[in-house]
Coordinates of C-alpha atoms and ligand atoms in Angstrom, one line a residue:
X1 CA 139.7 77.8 -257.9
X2 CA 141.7 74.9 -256.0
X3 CA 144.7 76.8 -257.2
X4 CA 143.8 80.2 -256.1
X5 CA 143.1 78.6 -252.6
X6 CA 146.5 77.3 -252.5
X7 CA 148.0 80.7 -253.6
X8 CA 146.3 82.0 -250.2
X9 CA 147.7 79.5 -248.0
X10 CA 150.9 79.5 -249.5
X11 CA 151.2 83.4 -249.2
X12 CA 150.3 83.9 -246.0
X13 CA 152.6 81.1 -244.2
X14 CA 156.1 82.1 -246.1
X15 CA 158.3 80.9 -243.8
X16 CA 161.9 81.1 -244.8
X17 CA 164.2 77.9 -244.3
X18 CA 167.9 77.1 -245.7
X19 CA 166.6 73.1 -245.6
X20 CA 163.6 73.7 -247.9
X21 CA 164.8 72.9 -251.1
X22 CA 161.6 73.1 -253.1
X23 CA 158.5 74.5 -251.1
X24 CA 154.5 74.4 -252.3
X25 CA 154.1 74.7 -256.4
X26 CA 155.8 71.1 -257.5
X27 CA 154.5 68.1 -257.3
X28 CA 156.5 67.4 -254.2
X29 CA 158.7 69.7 -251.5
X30 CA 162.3 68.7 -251.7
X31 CA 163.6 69.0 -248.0
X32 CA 167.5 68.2 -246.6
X33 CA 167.6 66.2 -243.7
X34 CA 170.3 67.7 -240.8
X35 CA 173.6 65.4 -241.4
X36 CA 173.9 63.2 -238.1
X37 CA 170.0 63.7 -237.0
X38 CA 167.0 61.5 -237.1
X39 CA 163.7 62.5 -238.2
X40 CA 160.5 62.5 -236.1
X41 CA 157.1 62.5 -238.3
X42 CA 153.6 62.9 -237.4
X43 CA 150.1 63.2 -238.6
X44 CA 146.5 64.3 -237.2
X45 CA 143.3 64.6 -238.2
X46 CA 141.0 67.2 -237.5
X47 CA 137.2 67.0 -238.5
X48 CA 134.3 69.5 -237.8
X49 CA 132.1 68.4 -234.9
X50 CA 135.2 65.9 -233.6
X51 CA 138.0 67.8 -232.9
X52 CA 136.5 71.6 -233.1
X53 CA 133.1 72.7 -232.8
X54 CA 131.1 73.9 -235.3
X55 CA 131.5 77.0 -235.4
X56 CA 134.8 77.6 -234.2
X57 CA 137.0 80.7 -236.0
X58 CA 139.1 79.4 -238.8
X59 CA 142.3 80.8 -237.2
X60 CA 141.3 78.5 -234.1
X61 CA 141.0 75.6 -236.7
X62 CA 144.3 76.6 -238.0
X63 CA 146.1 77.2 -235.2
X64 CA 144.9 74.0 -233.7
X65 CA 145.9 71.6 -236.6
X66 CA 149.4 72.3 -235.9
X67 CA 149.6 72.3 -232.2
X68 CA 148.0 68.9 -231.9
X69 CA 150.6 67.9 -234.1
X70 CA 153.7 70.1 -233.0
X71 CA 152.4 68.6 -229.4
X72 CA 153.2 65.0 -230.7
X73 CA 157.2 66.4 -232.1
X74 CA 157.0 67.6 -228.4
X75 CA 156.6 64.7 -226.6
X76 CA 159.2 62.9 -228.9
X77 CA 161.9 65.9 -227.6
X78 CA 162.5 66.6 -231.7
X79 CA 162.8 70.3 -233.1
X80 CA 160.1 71.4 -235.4
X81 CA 161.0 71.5 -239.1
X82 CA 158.2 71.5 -241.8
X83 CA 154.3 70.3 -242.2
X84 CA 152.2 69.2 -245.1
X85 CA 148.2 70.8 -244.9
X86 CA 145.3 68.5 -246.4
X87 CA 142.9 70.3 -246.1
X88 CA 139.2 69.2 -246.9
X89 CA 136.4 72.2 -247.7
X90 CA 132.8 72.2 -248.5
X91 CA 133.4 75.4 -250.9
X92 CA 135.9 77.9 -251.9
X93 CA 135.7 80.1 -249.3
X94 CA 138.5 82.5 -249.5
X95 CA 137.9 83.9 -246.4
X96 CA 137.9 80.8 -244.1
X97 CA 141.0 79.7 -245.7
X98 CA 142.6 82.9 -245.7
X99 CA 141.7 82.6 -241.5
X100 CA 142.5 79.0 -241.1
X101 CA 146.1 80.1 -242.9
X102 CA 147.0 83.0 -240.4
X103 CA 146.2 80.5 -237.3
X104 CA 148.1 77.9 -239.0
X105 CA 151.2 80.9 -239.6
X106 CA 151.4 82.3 -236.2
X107 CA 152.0 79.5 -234.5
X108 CA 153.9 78.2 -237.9
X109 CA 155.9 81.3 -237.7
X110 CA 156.7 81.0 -233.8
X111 CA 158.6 77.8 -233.8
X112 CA 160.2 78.3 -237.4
X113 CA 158.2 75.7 -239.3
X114 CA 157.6 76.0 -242.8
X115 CA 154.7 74.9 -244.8
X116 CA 155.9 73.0 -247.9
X117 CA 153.1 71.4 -249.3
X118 CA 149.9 69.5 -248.6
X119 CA 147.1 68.4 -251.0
X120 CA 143.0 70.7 -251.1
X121 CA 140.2 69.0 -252.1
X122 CA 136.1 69.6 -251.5
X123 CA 134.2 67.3 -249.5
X124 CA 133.0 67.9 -245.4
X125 CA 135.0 70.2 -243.1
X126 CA 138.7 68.6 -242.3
X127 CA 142.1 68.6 -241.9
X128 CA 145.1 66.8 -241.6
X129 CA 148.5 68.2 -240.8
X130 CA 151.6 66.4 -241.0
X131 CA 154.6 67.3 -239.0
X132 CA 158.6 66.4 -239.4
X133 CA 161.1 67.4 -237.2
X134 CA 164.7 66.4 -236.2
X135 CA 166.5 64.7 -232.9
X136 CA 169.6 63.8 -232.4
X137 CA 170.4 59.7 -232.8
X138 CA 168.7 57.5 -230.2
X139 CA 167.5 60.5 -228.2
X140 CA 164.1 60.4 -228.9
X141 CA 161.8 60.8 -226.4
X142 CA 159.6 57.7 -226.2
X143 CA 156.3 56.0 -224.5
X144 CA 158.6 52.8 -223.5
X145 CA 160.8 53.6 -220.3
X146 CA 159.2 54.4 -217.5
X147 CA 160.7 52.3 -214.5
X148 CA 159.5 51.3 -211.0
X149 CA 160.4 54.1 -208.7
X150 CA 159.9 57.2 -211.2
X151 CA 157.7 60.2 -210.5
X152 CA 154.9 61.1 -213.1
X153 CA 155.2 64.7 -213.6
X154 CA 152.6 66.6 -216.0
X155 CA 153.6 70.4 -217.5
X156 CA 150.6 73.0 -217.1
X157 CA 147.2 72.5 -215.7
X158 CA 145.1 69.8 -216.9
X159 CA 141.1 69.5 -217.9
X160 CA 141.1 73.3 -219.1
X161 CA 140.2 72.2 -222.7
X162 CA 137.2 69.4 -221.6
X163 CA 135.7 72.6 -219.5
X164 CA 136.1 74.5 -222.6
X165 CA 134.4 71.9 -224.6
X166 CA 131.1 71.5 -221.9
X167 CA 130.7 76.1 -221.8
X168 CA 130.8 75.5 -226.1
X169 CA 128.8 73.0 -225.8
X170 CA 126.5 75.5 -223.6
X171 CA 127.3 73.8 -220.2
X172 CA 127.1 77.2 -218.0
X173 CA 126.3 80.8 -219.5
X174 CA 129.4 82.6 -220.8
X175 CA 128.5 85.6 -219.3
X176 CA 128.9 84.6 -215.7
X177 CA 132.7 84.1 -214.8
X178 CA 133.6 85.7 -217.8
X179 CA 138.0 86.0 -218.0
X180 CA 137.6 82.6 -216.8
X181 CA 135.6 81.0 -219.4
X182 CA 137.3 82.9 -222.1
X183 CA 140.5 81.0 -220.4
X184 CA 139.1 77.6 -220.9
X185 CA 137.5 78.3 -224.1
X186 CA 141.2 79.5 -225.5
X187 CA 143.0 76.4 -223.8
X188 CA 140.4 74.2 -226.1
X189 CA 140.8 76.3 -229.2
X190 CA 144.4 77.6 -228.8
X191 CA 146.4 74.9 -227.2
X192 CA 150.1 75.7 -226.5
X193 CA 152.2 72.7 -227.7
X194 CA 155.1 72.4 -224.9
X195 CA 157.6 72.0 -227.6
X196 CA 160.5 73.9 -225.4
X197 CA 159.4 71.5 -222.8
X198 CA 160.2 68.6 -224.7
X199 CA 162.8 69.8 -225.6
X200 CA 164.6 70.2 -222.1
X201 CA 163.1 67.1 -220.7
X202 CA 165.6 65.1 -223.3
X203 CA 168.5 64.3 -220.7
X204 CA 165.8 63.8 -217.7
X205 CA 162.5 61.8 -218.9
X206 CA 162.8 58.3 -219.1
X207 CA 159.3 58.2 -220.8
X208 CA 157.2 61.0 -222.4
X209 CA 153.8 61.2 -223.7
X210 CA 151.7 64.7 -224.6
X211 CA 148.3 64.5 -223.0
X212 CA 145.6 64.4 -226.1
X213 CA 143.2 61.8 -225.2
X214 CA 143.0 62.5 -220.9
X215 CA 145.8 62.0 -218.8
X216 CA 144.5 58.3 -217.5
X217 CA 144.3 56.8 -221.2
X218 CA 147.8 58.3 -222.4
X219 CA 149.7 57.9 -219.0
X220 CA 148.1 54.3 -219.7
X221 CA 150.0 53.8 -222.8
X222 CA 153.2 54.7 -221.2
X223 CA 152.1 52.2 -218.7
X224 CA 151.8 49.6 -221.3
X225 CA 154.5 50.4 -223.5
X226 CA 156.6 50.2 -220.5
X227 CA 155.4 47.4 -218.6
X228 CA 154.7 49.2 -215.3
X229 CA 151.6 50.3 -213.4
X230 CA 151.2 54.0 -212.3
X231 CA 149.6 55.6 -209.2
X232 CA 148.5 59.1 -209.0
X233 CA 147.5 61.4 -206.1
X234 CA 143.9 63.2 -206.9
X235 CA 145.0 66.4 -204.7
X236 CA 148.1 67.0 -206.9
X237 CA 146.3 67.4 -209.8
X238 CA 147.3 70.9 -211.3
X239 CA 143.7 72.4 -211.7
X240 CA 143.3 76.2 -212.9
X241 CA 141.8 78.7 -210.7
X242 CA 139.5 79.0 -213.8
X243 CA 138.6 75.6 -214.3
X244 CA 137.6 75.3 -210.4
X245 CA 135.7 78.8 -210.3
X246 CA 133.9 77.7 -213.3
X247 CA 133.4 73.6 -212.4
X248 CA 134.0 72.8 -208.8
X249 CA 136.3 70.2 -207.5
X250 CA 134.9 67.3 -208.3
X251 CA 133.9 68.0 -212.0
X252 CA 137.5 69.6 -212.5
X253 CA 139.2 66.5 -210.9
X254 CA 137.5 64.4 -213.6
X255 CA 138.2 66.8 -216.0
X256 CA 141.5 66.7 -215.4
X257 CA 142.0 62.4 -215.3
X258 CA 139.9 62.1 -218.3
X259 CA 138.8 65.1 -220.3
X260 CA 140.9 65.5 -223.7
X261 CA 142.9 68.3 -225.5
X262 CA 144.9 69.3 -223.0
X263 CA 148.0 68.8 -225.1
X264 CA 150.4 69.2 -221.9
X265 CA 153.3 66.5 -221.7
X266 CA 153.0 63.5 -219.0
X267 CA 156.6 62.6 -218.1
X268 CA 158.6 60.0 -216.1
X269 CA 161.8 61.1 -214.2
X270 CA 164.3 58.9 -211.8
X271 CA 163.3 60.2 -208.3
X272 CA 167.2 61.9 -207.9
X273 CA 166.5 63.3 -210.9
X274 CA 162.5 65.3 -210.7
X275 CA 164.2 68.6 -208.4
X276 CA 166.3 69.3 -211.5
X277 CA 163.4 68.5 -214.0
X278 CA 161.2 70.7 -212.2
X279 CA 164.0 74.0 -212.2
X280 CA 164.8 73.2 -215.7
X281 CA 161.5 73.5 -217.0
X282 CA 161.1 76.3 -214.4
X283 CA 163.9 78.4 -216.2
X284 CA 161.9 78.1 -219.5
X285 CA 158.7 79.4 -217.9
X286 CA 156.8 75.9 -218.1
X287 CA 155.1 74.7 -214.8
X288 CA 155.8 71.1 -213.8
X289 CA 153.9 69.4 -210.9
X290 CA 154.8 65.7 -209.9
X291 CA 151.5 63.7 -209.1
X292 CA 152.1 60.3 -208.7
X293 CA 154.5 57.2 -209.2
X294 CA 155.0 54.3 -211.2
X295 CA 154.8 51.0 -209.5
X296 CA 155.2 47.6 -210.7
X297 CA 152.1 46.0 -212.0
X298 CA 150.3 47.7 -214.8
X299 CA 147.5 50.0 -215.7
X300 CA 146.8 53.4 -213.7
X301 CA 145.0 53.9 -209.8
X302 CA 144.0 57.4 -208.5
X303 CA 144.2 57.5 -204.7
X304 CA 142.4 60.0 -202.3
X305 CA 144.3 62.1 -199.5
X306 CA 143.6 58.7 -197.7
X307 CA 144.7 56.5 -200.3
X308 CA 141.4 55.2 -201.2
X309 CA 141.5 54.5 -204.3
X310 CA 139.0 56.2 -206.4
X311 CA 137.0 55.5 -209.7
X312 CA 137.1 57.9 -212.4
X313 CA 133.8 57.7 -214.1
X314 CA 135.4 57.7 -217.6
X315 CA 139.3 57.0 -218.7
X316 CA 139.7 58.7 -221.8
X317 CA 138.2 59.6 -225.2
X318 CA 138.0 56.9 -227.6
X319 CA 136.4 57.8 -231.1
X320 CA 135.5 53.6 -231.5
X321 CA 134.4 52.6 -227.8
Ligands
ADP401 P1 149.3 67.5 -257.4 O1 148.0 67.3 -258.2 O2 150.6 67.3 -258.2 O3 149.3 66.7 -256.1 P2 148.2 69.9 -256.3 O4 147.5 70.7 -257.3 O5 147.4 69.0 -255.3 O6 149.4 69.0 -257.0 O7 149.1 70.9 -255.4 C1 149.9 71.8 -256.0 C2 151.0 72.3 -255.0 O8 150.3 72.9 -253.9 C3 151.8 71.1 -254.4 O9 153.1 71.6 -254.2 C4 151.1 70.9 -253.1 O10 152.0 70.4 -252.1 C5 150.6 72.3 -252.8 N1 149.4 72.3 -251.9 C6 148.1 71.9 -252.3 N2 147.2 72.1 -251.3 C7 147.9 72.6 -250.3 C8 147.6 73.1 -249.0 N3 146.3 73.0 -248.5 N4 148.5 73.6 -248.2 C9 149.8 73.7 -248.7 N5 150.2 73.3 -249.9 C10 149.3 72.8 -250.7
MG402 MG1 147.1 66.8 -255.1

């Protein structure tokens, strides 16, 4: 049975690669590292209820175990290789797994990663998906050098995937505002990991996180790991027209500080340095918009139009608060 299963996944994400040595079917993938490159490895978690609704399609499920994790190779500026699948079932259900394994393959299939191994076993809904890719020495992207004086610049809109979460949760009817709901509902399902993105930002972020947990609890890292505080502008918040129609300001703004799932990336770039950011992910079809600063000190301040500083009524998603 277990083996069957495997003969399902294994099928449908065939992804050809010179580097893959030995693929699924031994009792570990033989890989060859790049001469001259480092390697950049990653791991999430998803579980039913936590990470994905109930009920959400297993190519949603699929497709959004890598992109969390492609998300984190993003933010570190490294080029997707390979993943491992662990993938935990309740039963043998060909039909979710043969689901979960064409979401997992399209967006597999689109940035050239190959599957080459992982590990199946019964037990409640879950997944983990390891991730390796490659960057050049000492060019990794990384949480630790933002400096005084440097914008904060996010890719994308932010607080799509929270509103997403509140209509599956049955916040509003899905009926009314319909394109935009199925909008929000795909950003929390189908997140697009901002891979290219990374990739360009390598000669112009000084720090780079991807946005999983809110944008005030991971631009707080950054903060920390780089010994600086940061100050962001409420009104330059990129919102979608979606997320406003279907939320309002106010909801979206907080949405948008400290909803999760956005998977966009949260940079830091030298002032001289954010016009040619912004054209340079421009040319590669990825909005930018600066919102903010960092400052000496240390955590992270909203301000108001009048620079009052505001309170966001929750920083971030914590899964032990
Ligand atoms: P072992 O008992 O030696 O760990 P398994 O029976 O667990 O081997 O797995 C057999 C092969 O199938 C291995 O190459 C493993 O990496 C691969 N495999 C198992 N489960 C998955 C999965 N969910 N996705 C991809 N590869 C898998
Ligand atoms: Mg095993």
């Amino acid at each position: 049975m277990e083996f069957r299963l495997i003969e399902r996944i294994r099928e449908r994400t065939a992804q050809a690669r010179g580097d893959v040595r030995l693929g699924i079917g031994d009792d570990a993938a033989v890989l060859a590292v790049p001469a001259g490159q480092e390697l950049a490895v990653a791991i999430d978690t998803l579980i039913e209820g936590v990470h994905f609704p109930r009920g959400t399609a297993p190519a949603d499920i699929g497709w959004k175990a890598l992109a969390v994790n492609l998300s984190d190779l993003a933010a570190m500026g490294a080029v997707p290789a390979w993943a491992l699948l662990a993938l935990t079932l309740p039963t043998a259900d060909a039909e979710f797994v043969d689901g979960l394994a064409e979401g997992f393959a399209q967006l597999a299939q689109a940035h050239g990663v190959a599957l080459v191994g992982g590990d199946t076993t019964r037990g409640p809904l879950g997944l983990s998906v390891a991730v390796h890719g490659f960057v050049p020495p000492g060019q990794a992207l990384t949480r630790a050098g933002a400096r005084v004086g440097d914008a904060v610049l996010v890719t994308g809109t932010l607080g799509d995937a929270a509103g997403g979460l509140r209509l599956a949760q049955g916040a509003l009817s899905f009926d009314r505002l319909q394109p935009a709901h199925a909008f929000l509902r795909g950003r929390l399902d189908r997140p697009t990991p901002r891979v290219q993105a990374g990739l360009a930002l390598r000669g112009y972020a000084s720090a780079c996180i991807d946005i999983s947990d809110g944008l005030l609890a991971d631009l707080g890292h950054v903060c920390a790991a780089s010994g600086v505080g940061a100050e962001l502008d409420a009104d330059a918040l990129p919102l979608s027209s979606a997320l406003r129609a279907s939320f309002g300001d106010a909801l979206s703004r907080e949405f948008a500080l400290s909803g999760g799932d956005d998977y966009e990336l949260c940079i830091t770039v030298a002032a001289a340095n954010v016009a040619a950011a912004i054209a340079t992910l421009g040319a590669i079809g990825c909005e930018a918009s600066c919102i903010g600063r960092i400052v000496e000190g240390s955590g992270v301040q909203v301000r108001d139009a009048e620079g009052v500083i505001l309170a966001p009524a929750r920083s971030g998603w914590n899964h032990f608060p």
